[in-house]
Amino acid sequence: MLPVATGPSSFEGSGKVTGETLLKIREDLGECTRCKLHKTRNKIVFGDGSAKAQLVFVGEGPGADEDAQGLPFVGRAGKLLTQMIEAMGLQRGDVYICNVVKCRPPGNRQPEKDEVDACSPYLFRQLDALQPKAIVCLGATAAQTLLQTNRSISQFRGQWLDFRGFKMMPTYHPAYLLRNPAAKSDVWKDLQKVMAELGLEVKRNKAK
Ligand code: SF4
């Protein structure tokens, strides 16, 4: 179990909104029509998990299963993410999971720039509200959005980077791992760095 997070009042960064809550952000988002993805979505996938999570996973956007259920990472890639979380010695309820865009891009295409620009401010507000000890970016879209870069994720995967004062670890998306199982060892190395940052016991969890 992760240690209990401190509240927003303890936040010492600059340029960020304090006193935010996930509920307030969800209310502000409403039945959002700020980008064209609203036309084809079934359900907004806001995010799921503990409001006190010290670890946040950020993916790209909802797929078909997520769009139907209104929850992030519930399809095949989601099952793999759950296994990754449990391999770290955690449960899904210990962490928070969300995406760069909250509505499904048609045909699971990558979100376009105008869609990311419209939706990402809500992601940033979620991260500010959560105040996590570590953020894991799952795949290029999440990492490039937080870093504001077009560089390939292969150039910075596995390195601790800074996102507005938060420690951010870019790694591969579980959907990529389903297509390229050989990359799982790289992701496990990245997750071990996250475990060390969170004070989780690598040795105990490797045995699982
Ligand atoms: S993707 Fe984000 S900005 Fe676009 S309609 Fe959905 S919630 Fe609104």
Coordinates of N, CA and C and ligand atoms in Angstrom, one line a residue:
M1 N 0.8 -1.2 0.0 CA 0.0 0.0 0.0 C 0.9 1.2 0.0
L2 N 0.5 2.2 -0.8 CA 1.3 3.4 -0.9 C 1.0 4.2 0.4
P3 N 2.0 5.0 0.8 CA 1.7 5.9 1.9 C 0.6 6.9 1.6
V4 N -0.1 7.4 2.6 CA -1.2 8.3 2.4 C -0.7 9.6 1.8
A5 N -1.3 10.1 0.8 CA -0.9 11.4 0.2 C -1.2 12.6 1.0
T6 N -0.4 13.6 0.9 CA -0.7 14.8 1.6 C -1.7 15.6 0.8
G7 N -2.4 16.5 1.4 CA -3.5 17.2 0.7 C -3.0 18.3 -0.1
P8 N -3.8 19.0 -0.9 CA -3.4 20.1 -1.8 C -2.8 21.2 -1.0
S9 N -3.2 21.4 0.3 CA -2.7 22.5 1.0 C -1.2 22.4 1.2
S10 N -0.6 21.2 1.1 CA 0.8 21.1 1.3 C 1.6 21.4 0.0
F11 N 0.9 21.7 -1.1 CA 1.6 21.8 -2.3 C 2.5 23.1 -2.3
E12 N 3.7 22.9 -2.8 CA 4.7 24.0 -2.8 C 5.1 24.5 -4.2
G13 N 4.5 24.0 -5.2 CA 4.9 24.3 -6.6 C 4.4 25.7 -6.9
S14 N 4.7 26.1 -8.2 CA 4.2 27.5 -8.6 C 3.4 27.3 -9.9
G15 N 2.5 28.3 -10.1 CA 1.8 28.3 -11.4 C 0.7 27.2 -11.5
K16 N 0.4 26.6 -10.4 CA -0.6 25.5 -10.4 C -1.8 25.9 -9.6
V17 N -3.0 25.4 -9.9 CA -4.2 25.7 -9.2 C -4.1 24.9 -7.9
T18 N -4.4 25.5 -6.7 CA -4.4 24.7 -5.5 C -5.9 24.6 -5.1
G19 N -6.2 23.7 -4.2 CA -7.5 23.5 -3.7 C -8.5 22.9 -4.7
E20 N -7.9 22.3 -5.8 CA -8.8 21.7 -6.8 C -9.2 20.3 -6.3
T21 N -10.4 19.9 -6.7 CA -10.8 18.5 -6.5 C -11.2 17.8 -7.8
L22 N -11.0 16.5 -7.8 CA -11.4 15.8 -9.0 C -12.9 16.0 -9.3
L23 N -13.7 16.1 -8.3 CA -15.1 16.4 -8.5 C -15.4 17.7 -9.2
K24 N -14.7 18.7 -8.7 CA -14.9 20.1 -9.3 C -14.4 20.0 -10.8
I25 N -13.4 19.4 -11.1 CA -12.9 19.3 -12.5 C -13.9 18.5 -13.3
R26 N -14.4 17.4 -12.8 CA -15.4 16.7 -13.5 C -16.7 17.5 -13.8
E27 N -17.0 18.3 -12.8 CA -18.2 19.2 -13.0 C -17.9 20.2 -14.0
D28 N -16.7 20.8 -14.0 CA -16.4 21.8 -15.0 C -16.4 21.2 -16.5
L29 N -15.9 19.9 -16.5 CA -15.9 19.3 -17.9 C -17.3 19.1 -18.4
G30 N -18.2 18.7 -17.5 CA -19.6 18.6 -17.9 C -19.8 17.6 -19.0
E31 N -20.9 17.8 -19.8 CA -21.1 16.9 -21.0 C -20.3 17.6 -22.2
C32 N -19.0 17.5 -22.1 CA -18.1 18.3 -22.9 C -18.3 18.2 -24.4
T33 N -18.3 19.4 -25.1 CA -18.4 19.4 -26.6 C -17.2 20.3 -27.1
R34 N -16.1 20.4 -26.3 CA -15.1 21.3 -26.7 C -14.2 20.8 -27.9
C35 N -14.3 19.6 -28.2 CA -13.7 19.1 -29.5 C -14.6 18.1 -30.2
K36 N -14.2 17.8 -31.4 CA -15.1 17.0 -32.3 C -15.2 15.6 -31.8
L37 N -14.4 15.1 -30.9 CA -14.5 13.7 -30.4 C -15.9 13.5 -29.7
H38 N -16.5 14.6 -29.3 CA -17.8 14.4 -28.5 C -18.9 13.8 -29.5
K39 N -18.7 14.0 -30.8 CA -19.7 13.6 -31.7 C -19.9 12.1 -31.8
T40 N -18.8 11.4 -31.6 CA -18.8 9.9 -31.7 C -18.7 9.1 -30.4
R41 N -18.5 9.8 -29.3 CA -18.3 9.1 -28.1 C -19.7 8.6 -27.6
N42 N -19.6 7.5 -26.8 CA -20.7 7.1 -26.0 C -20.6 7.7 -24.6
K43 N -19.4 7.5 -23.9 CA -19.3 7.9 -22.5 C -17.9 8.7 -22.4
I44 N -17.9 9.8 -21.7 CA -16.7 10.4 -21.3 C -16.0 9.5 -20.3
V45 N -14.7 9.3 -20.5 CA -13.8 8.5 -19.6 C -13.0 9.5 -18.9
F46 N -13.4 9.9 -17.7 CA -12.7 11.0 -17.0 C -11.5 10.5 -16.3
G47 N -11.6 9.3 -15.7 CA -10.4 8.8 -14.9 C -11.0 7.9 -13.8
D48 N -10.1 7.1 -13.2 CA -10.6 6.2 -12.2 C -9.5 5.9 -11.2
G49 N -9.9 5.7 -9.9 CA -8.9 5.3 -9.0 C -9.0 6.2 -7.7
S50 N -7.9 6.1 -6.9 CA -7.9 6.8 -5.6 C -7.6 8.3 -5.8
A51 N -8.4 9.1 -5.1 CA -8.1 10.6 -5.1 C -6.9 10.9 -4.3
K52 N -6.4 9.9 -3.5 CA -5.2 10.0 -2.7 C -4.0 9.3 -3.3
A53 N -4.1 8.9 -4.5 CA -3.1 8.1 -5.2 C -1.8 8.9 -5.2
Q54 N -0.7 8.2 -5.0 CA 0.6 8.8 -5.2 C 1.2 8.4 -6.5
L55 N 0.6 7.5 -7.2 CA 1.0 7.1 -8.5 C -0.1 7.2 -9.5
V56 N 0.1 8.0 -10.6 CA -0.9 8.2 -11.6 C -0.3 7.6 -13.0
F57 N -1.2 6.9 -13.6 CA -0.9 6.4 -15.0 C -1.7 7.2 -16.0
V58 N -1.0 7.7 -17.0 CA -1.7 8.5 -18.0 C -1.5 7.8 -19.4
G59 N -2.6 7.4 -20.0 CA -2.6 6.8 -21.3 C -3.0 7.8 -22.4
E60 N -3.3 7.3 -23.6 CA -3.6 8.2 -24.7 C -5.1 8.6 -24.8
G61 N -6.0 7.6 -24.8 CA -7.4 7.9 -24.9 C -8.2 6.6 -24.8
P62 N -9.5 6.7 -24.6 CA -10.3 5.5 -24.5 C -10.4 4.7 -25.8
G63 N -10.5 3.4 -25.6 CA -10.9 2.5 -26.8 C -12.3 2.2 -26.7
A64 N -12.7 1.1 -27.4 CA -14.1 0.7 -27.5 C -14.7 0.3 -26.2
D65 N -13.9 -0.5 -25.5 CA -14.4 -1.0 -24.2 C -14.6 0.1 -23.2
E66 N -13.6 1.0 -23.2 CA -13.6 2.2 -22.3 C -14.8 3.1 -22.6
D67 N -15.0 3.3 -23.9 CA -16.1 4.2 -24.4 C -17.4 3.6 -24.0
A68 N -17.5 2.3 -24.0 CA -18.8 1.7 -23.6 C -19.0 1.8 -22.1
Q69 N -18.0 1.6 -21.3 CA -18.1 1.5 -19.8 C -17.9 2.8 -19.1
G70 N -17.2 3.8 -19.8 CA -16.9 5.0 -19.1 C -15.8 4.9 -18.1
L71 N -15.0 3.9 -18.3 CA -13.8 3.7 -17.4 C -12.6 3.5 -18.2
P72 N -11.4 3.9 -17.7 CA -10.2 3.8 -18.4 C -9.6 2.4 -18.3
F73 N -8.9 2.0 -19.4 CA -8.1 0.7 -19.3 C -8.9 -0.5 -18.8
V74 N -10.0 -0.8 -19.5 CA -10.8 -2.0 -19.1 C -10.8 -3.0 -20.2
G75 N -10.1 -2.8 -21.3 CA -10.0 -3.8 -22.4 C -8.8 -4.6 -22.2
R76 N -8.3 -5.2 -23.3 CA -7.1 -6.1 -23.2 C -5.9 -5.4 -22.7
A77 N -5.7 -4.2 -23.2 CA -4.5 -3.4 -22.7 C -4.7 -3.1 -21.2
G78 N -6.0 -2.9 -20.8 CA -6.3 -2.6 -19.4 C -5.9 -3.7 -18.5
K79 N -6.2 -4.9 -19.0 CA -5.9 -6.1 -18.2 C -4.4 -6.2 -18.0
L80 N -3.7 -5.9 -19.0 CA -2.2 -5.9 -18.9 C -1.7 -4.9 -17.9
L81 N -2.3 -3.7 -18.0 CA -2.0 -2.6 -17.1 C -2.3 -3.1 -15.6
T82 N -3.4 -3.7 -15.4 CA -3.7 -4.2 -14.1 C -2.6 -5.2 -13.6
Q83 N -2.2 -6.1 -14.5 CA -1.1 -7.0 -14.1 C 0.2 -6.3 -13.8
M84 N 0.5 -5.2 -14.5 CA 1.7 -4.4 -14.3 C 1.6 -3.8 -12.9
I85 N 0.4 -3.2 -12.6 CA 0.2 -2.6 -11.3 C 0.3 -3.6 -10.1
E86 N -0.2 -4.8 -10.4 CA -0.2 -5.8 -9.3 C 1.3 -6.3 -9.2
A87 N 2.0 -6.4 -10.3 CA 3.4 -6.8 -10.2 C 4.2 -5.8 -9.4
M88 N 3.7 -4.6 -9.3 CA 4.4 -3.6 -8.4 C 4.0 -3.7 -7.0
G89 N 3.1 -4.6 -6.7 CA 2.7 -4.8 -5.3 C 1.5 -3.9 -4.9
L90 N 0.8 -3.4 -6.0 CA -0.3 -2.5 -5.7 C -1.6 -3.1 -6.3
Q91 N -2.7 -2.4 -6.0 CA -4.0 -2.8 -6.6 C -4.4 -1.5 -7.4
R92 N -5.3 -1.8 -8.4 CA -5.8 -0.6 -9.2 C -6.4 0.5 -8.3
G93 N -7.0 0.1 -7.2 CA -7.6 1.1 -6.4 C -6.6 1.9 -5.6
D94 N -5.3 1.5 -5.6 CA -4.3 2.3 -5.0 C -3.8 3.5 -5.9
V95 N -4.0 3.4 -7.2 CA -3.5 4.3 -8.1 C -4.6 5.1 -8.8
Y96 N -4.2 6.1 -9.6 CA -5.2 6.8 -10.4 C -4.9 6.6 -11.9
I97 N -5.9 6.4 -12.7 CA -5.6 6.1 -14.2 C -6.5 7.0 -15.0
C98 N -5.8 7.7 -16.0 CA -6.6 8.6 -16.8 C -5.9 8.6 -18.2
N99 N -6.4 9.5 -19.1 CA -5.9 9.6 -20.4 C -5.7 11.0 -20.8
V100 N -5.0 11.2 -21.9 CA -4.8 12.6 -22.5 C -6.2 13.1 -23.0
V101 N -6.9 12.3 -23.8 CA -8.2 12.7 -24.2 C -9.3 11.8 -23.6
K102 N -10.4 12.4 -23.3 CA -11.4 11.7 -22.4 C -12.6 11.1 -23.3
C103 N -12.5 11.3 -24.6 CA -13.5 10.7 -25.5 C -12.7 9.8 -26.5
R104 N -13.3 8.7 -27.0 CA -12.7 7.8 -27.9 C -12.5 8.4 -29.3
P105 N -11.2 8.4 -29.8 CA -11.0 8.8 -31.2 C -11.6 7.7 -32.1
P106 N -12.4 8.0 -33.1 CA -13.0 7.0 -34.0 C -11.9 6.0 -34.5
G107 N -12.3 4.8 -34.5 CA -11.4 3.7 -35.0 C -10.1 3.6 -34.2
N108 N -10.1 4.2 -33.0 CA -8.9 4.1 -32.2 C -7.7 4.8 -32.8
R109 N -7.9 5.8 -33.7 CA -6.8 6.6 -34.2 C -6.2 7.4 -33.1
Q110 N -5.0 7.9 -33.4 CA -4.4 8.8 -32.4 C -5.2 10.1 -32.3
P111 N -5.3 10.7 -31.1 CA -5.9 12.0 -31.0 C -5.2 13.1 -31.8
E112 N -5.9 14.0 -32.4 CA -5.3 15.0 -33.2 C -5.0 16.2 -32.3
K113 N -4.1 17.1 -32.8 CA -3.6 18.2 -32.0 C -4.7 19.0 -31.4
D114 N -5.7 19.4 -32.2 CA -6.7 20.2 -31.6 C -7.5 19.5 -30.5
E115 N -7.6 18.2 -30.6 CA -8.3 17.4 -29.6 C -7.5 17.4 -28.3
V116 N -6.2 17.2 -28.5 CA -5.3 17.2 -27.3 C -5.3 18.5 -26.7
D117 N -5.2 19.6 -27.5 CA -5.2 20.9 -26.9 C -6.5 21.3 -26.2
A118 N -7.6 20.7 -26.6 CA -8.9 21.0 -26.0 C -9.0 20.2 -24.7
C119 N -8.5 19.0 -24.6 CA -8.7 18.1 -23.5 C -7.6 18.1 -22.4
S120 N -6.4 18.3 -22.9 CA -5.3 18.2 -21.9 C -5.3 19.1 -20.7
P121 N -5.9 20.3 -20.9 CA -5.9 21.2 -19.6 C -6.7 20.5 -18.5
Y122 N -7.6 19.6 -18.8 CA -8.4 18.9 -17.7 C -7.5 17.8 -17.1
L123 N -6.6 17.2 -18.0 CA -5.7 16.2 -17.4 C -4.7 17.0 -16.5
F124 N -4.2 18.1 -16.9 CA -3.2 18.8 -16.1 C -3.9 19.2 -14.8
R125 N -5.1 19.6 -14.8 CA -5.8 20.0 -13.6 C -6.0 18.7 -12.7
Q126 N -6.3 17.6 -13.3 CA -6.4 16.3 -12.5 C -5.0 16.0 -11.8
L127 N -3.9 16.2 -12.5 CA -2.6 15.9 -11.9 C -2.3 16.9 -10.8
D128 N -2.7 18.2 -11.0 CA -2.5 19.2 -10.0 C -3.3 18.8 -8.7
A129 N -4.5 18.4 -9.0 CA -5.4 18.0 -7.8 C -4.9 16.8 -7.1
L130 N -4.3 15.8 -7.8 CA -3.9 14.6 -7.2 C -2.5 14.8 -6.5
Q131 N -1.7 15.7 -7.0 CA -0.4 15.8 -6.4 C 0.4 14.5 -6.3
P132 N 0.5 13.7 -7.3 CA 1.2 12.4 -7.2 C 2.7 12.5 -6.9
K133 N 3.2 11.5 -6.3 CA 4.6 11.4 -6.1 C 5.3 11.0 -7.5
A134 N 4.6 10.3 -8.3 CA 5.1 9.9 -9.6 C 4.0 9.8 -10.6
I135 N 4.3 10.1 -11.9 CA 3.4 10.0 -13.0 C 4.1 9.0 -14.0
V136 N 3.4 8.0 -14.4 CA 3.9 7.1 -15.4 C 3.1 7.4 -16.7
C137 N 3.8 7.9 -17.7 CA 3.2 8.1 -19.0 C 3.2 6.8 -19.9
L138 N 2.1 6.4 -20.3 CA 2.0 5.1 -21.0 C 1.9 5.5 -22.5
G139 N 3.0 5.4 -23.2 CA 3.1 5.6 -24.6 C 3.4 7.0 -25.0
A140 N 3.6 7.2 -26.3 CA 4.2 8.5 -26.9 C 3.2 9.6 -26.7
T141 N 1.9 9.4 -26.9 CA 1.0 10.6 -26.9 C 1.0 11.2 -25.5
A142 N 0.9 10.4 -24.4 CA 0.9 10.9 -23.1 C 2.2 11.6 -22.8
A143 N 3.3 11.0 -23.1 CA 4.6 11.6 -22.8 C 4.9 12.8 -23.6
Q144 N 4.5 12.8 -24.8 CA 4.8 14.0 -25.7 C 3.8 15.2 -25.2
T145 N 2.6 14.8 -24.8 CA 1.7 15.9 -24.3 C 2.2 16.6 -23.1
L146 N 2.7 15.8 -22.1 CA 3.2 16.3 -20.9 C 4.5 17.1 -21.1
L147 N 5.3 16.6 -22.0 CA 6.7 17.2 -22.2 C 6.6 18.3 -23.3
Q148 N 5.5 18.4 -24.0 CA 5.4 19.4 -25.1 C 6.5 19.2 -26.1
T149 N 6.6 17.9 -26.6 CA 7.7 17.6 -27.5 C 7.1 16.7 -28.6
N150 N 7.8 16.7 -29.7 CA 7.5 15.7 -30.8 C 8.5 14.6 -30.8
R151 N 9.5 14.6 -29.9 CA 10.5 13.6 -29.9 C 9.9 12.2 -29.7
S152 N 10.6 11.2 -30.4 CA 10.1 9.8 -30.2 C 10.3 9.4 -28.8
I153 N 9.4 8.6 -28.3 CA 9.5 8.1 -26.9 C 10.7 7.3 -26.7
S154 N 11.2 6.6 -27.7 CA 12.4 5.8 -27.6 C 13.6 6.6 -27.2
Q155 N 13.5 7.9 -27.4 CA 14.7 8.8 -27.0 C 14.7 9.1 -25.5
F156 N 13.6 9.0 -24.9 CA 13.6 9.3 -23.4 C 12.9 8.3 -22.5
R157 N 12.4 7.2 -23.1 CA 11.7 6.2 -22.3 C 12.7 5.7 -21.2
G158 N 12.1 5.5 -20.0 CA 12.9 5.0 -18.9 C 13.7 6.0 -18.1
Q159 N 13.5 7.3 -18.4 CA 14.3 8.3 -17.7 C 13.3 9.1 -16.9
W160 N 13.7 9.5 -15.7 CA 12.9 10.4 -14.9 C 12.9 11.8 -15.5
L161 N 11.8 12.4 -15.8 CA 11.7 13.7 -16.3 C 10.8 14.5 -15.5
D162 N 10.9 15.8 -15.7 CA 10.1 16.7 -14.9 C 8.8 17.2 -15.6
F163 N 7.7 17.1 -15.0 CA 6.5 17.7 -15.5 C 5.9 18.7 -14.5
R164 N 6.2 19.9 -14.6 CA 5.7 21.0 -13.7 C 5.9 20.6 -12.2
G165 N 7.2 20.1 -12.0 CA 7.5 19.8 -10.6 C 7.2 18.4 -10.2
F166 N 6.5 17.6 -11.0 CA 6.2 16.2 -10.7 C 7.3 15.3 -11.4
K167 N 7.6 14.2 -10.8 CA 8.5 13.2 -11.4 C 7.7 12.4 -12.4
M168 N 8.2 12.3 -13.6 CA 7.4 11.7 -14.7 C 8.3 10.6 -15.3
M169 N 7.8 9.4 -15.4 CA 8.5 8.3 -16.1 C 7.7 7.9 -17.3
P170 N 8.3 8.1 -18.5 CA 7.7 7.6 -19.7 C 8.1 6.2 -20.0
T171 N 7.0 5.4 -20.4 CA 7.3 4.0 -20.7 C 6.3 3.6 -21.8
Y172 N 6.4 2.4 -22.3 CA 5.5 2.0 -23.4 C 4.1 1.7 -23.0
H173 N 3.2 1.9 -23.9 CA 1.8 1.7 -23.7 C 1.5 0.2 -23.6
P174 N 0.6 -0.3 -22.7 CA 0.3 -1.7 -22.7 C -0.2 -2.3 -24.1
A175 N -0.8 -1.5 -24.9 CA -1.3 -1.9 -26.2 C -0.1 -2.2 -27.1
Y176 N 1.0 -1.5 -26.9 CA 2.2 -1.7 -27.6 C 2.9 -3.0 -27.2
L177 N 2.8 -3.3 -25.9 CA 3.3 -4.5 -25.3 C 2.6 -5.8 -25.8
L178 N 1.3 -5.6 -26.0 CA 0.5 -6.7 -26.6 C 1.0 -7.1 -28.0
R179 N 1.5 -6.1 -28.7 CA 2.0 -6.3 -30.1 C 3.5 -6.7 -30.0
N180 N 4.2 -6.2 -29.0 CA 5.6 -6.4 -28.9 C 6.0 -6.9 -27.5
P181 N 5.7 -8.2 -27.2 CA 5.9 -8.7 -25.8 C 7.4 -8.6 -25.4
A182 N 8.3 -8.6 -26.3 CA 9.7 -8.5 -26.0 C 10.0 -7.2 -25.2
A183 N 9.2 -6.1 -25.4 CA 9.4 -4.9 -24.8 C 9.0 -4.9 -23.3
K184 N 8.4 -6.0 -22.8 CA 7.9 -6.0 -21.4 C 9.1 -5.8 -20.5
S185 N 10.2 -6.4 -20.8 CA 11.4 -6.3 -19.9 C 11.8 -4.8 -19.7
D186 N 11.7 -4.0 -20.8 CA 12.1 -2.6 -20.7 C 11.1 -1.9 -19.7
V187 N 9.8 -2.2 -19.9 CA 8.8 -1.6 -19.1 C 8.9 -2.0 -17.6
W188 N 9.3 -3.3 -17.4 CA 9.5 -3.7 -16.0 C 10.6 -2.9 -15.3
K189 N 11.7 -2.7 -16.1 CA 12.8 -1.9 -15.6 C 12.4 -0.5 -15.2
D190 N 11.5 0.1 -16.1 CA 11.0 1.4 -15.8 C 10.1 1.4 -14.5
L191 N 9.3 0.4 -14.4 CA 8.4 0.3 -13.2 C 9.2 0.1 -12.0
Q192 N 10.3 -0.6 -12.1 CA 11.1 -0.8 -10.9 C 11.7 0.5 -10.4
K193 N 12.0 1.4 -11.3 CA 12.5 2.7 -10.9 C 11.4 3.5 -10.2
V194 N 10.1 3.3 -10.7 CA 9.0 3.9 -10.0 C 8.8 3.3 -8.6
M195 N 8.9 2.0 -8.5 CA 8.8 1.4 -7.2 C 9.8 1.9 -6.2
A196 N 11.0 2.1 -6.7 CA 12.1 2.6 -5.8 C 11.7 4.0 -5.3
E197 N 11.2 4.8 -6.2 CA 10.8 6.2 -5.9 C 9.7 6.2 -4.8
L198 N 8.8 5.2 -4.9 CA 7.6 5.1 -4.0 C 7.9 4.3 -2.8
G199 N 9.2 3.8 -2.7 CA 9.5 3.0 -1.5 C 8.9 1.6 -1.5
L200 N 8.5 1.1 -2.7 CA 8.0 -0.3 -2.8 C 9.1 -1.3 -2.9
E201 N 8.9 -2.5 -2.4 CA 9.9 -3.4 -2.3 C 10.0 -4.2 -3.6
V202 N 11.0 -4.0 -4.4 CA 11.2 -4.7 -5.7 C 11.3 -6.2 -5.5
K203 N 12.1 -6.6 -4.5 CA 12.4 -8.0 -4.3 C 11.1 -8.8 -4.1
R204 N 10.3 -8.3 -3.1 CA 9.1 -9.0 -2.8 C 8.1 -9.1 -4.0
N205 N 8.1 -8.0 -4.7 CA 7.1 -8.0 -5.8 C 7.6 -8.8 -7.0
K206 N 8.9 -8.9 -7.2 CA 9.3 -9.7 -8.4 C 8.9 -11.2 -8.2
A207 N 8.7 -11.6 -7.0 CA 8.4 -13.0 -6.8 C 7.0 -13.3 -7.2
K208 N 6.1 -12.3 -7.4 CA 4.7 -12.5 -7.7 C 4.5 -13.0 -9.1
Ligands
SF4_1 S1 -12.1 14.7 -25.8 FE1 -12.0 16.1 -24.1 S2 -12.3 18.1 -25.0 FE2 -12.9 16.6 -26.5 S3 -15.2 16.5 -26.2 FE3 -14.2 14.8 -25.0 S4 -13.9 15.7 -22.9 FE4 -14.3 17.4 -24.3

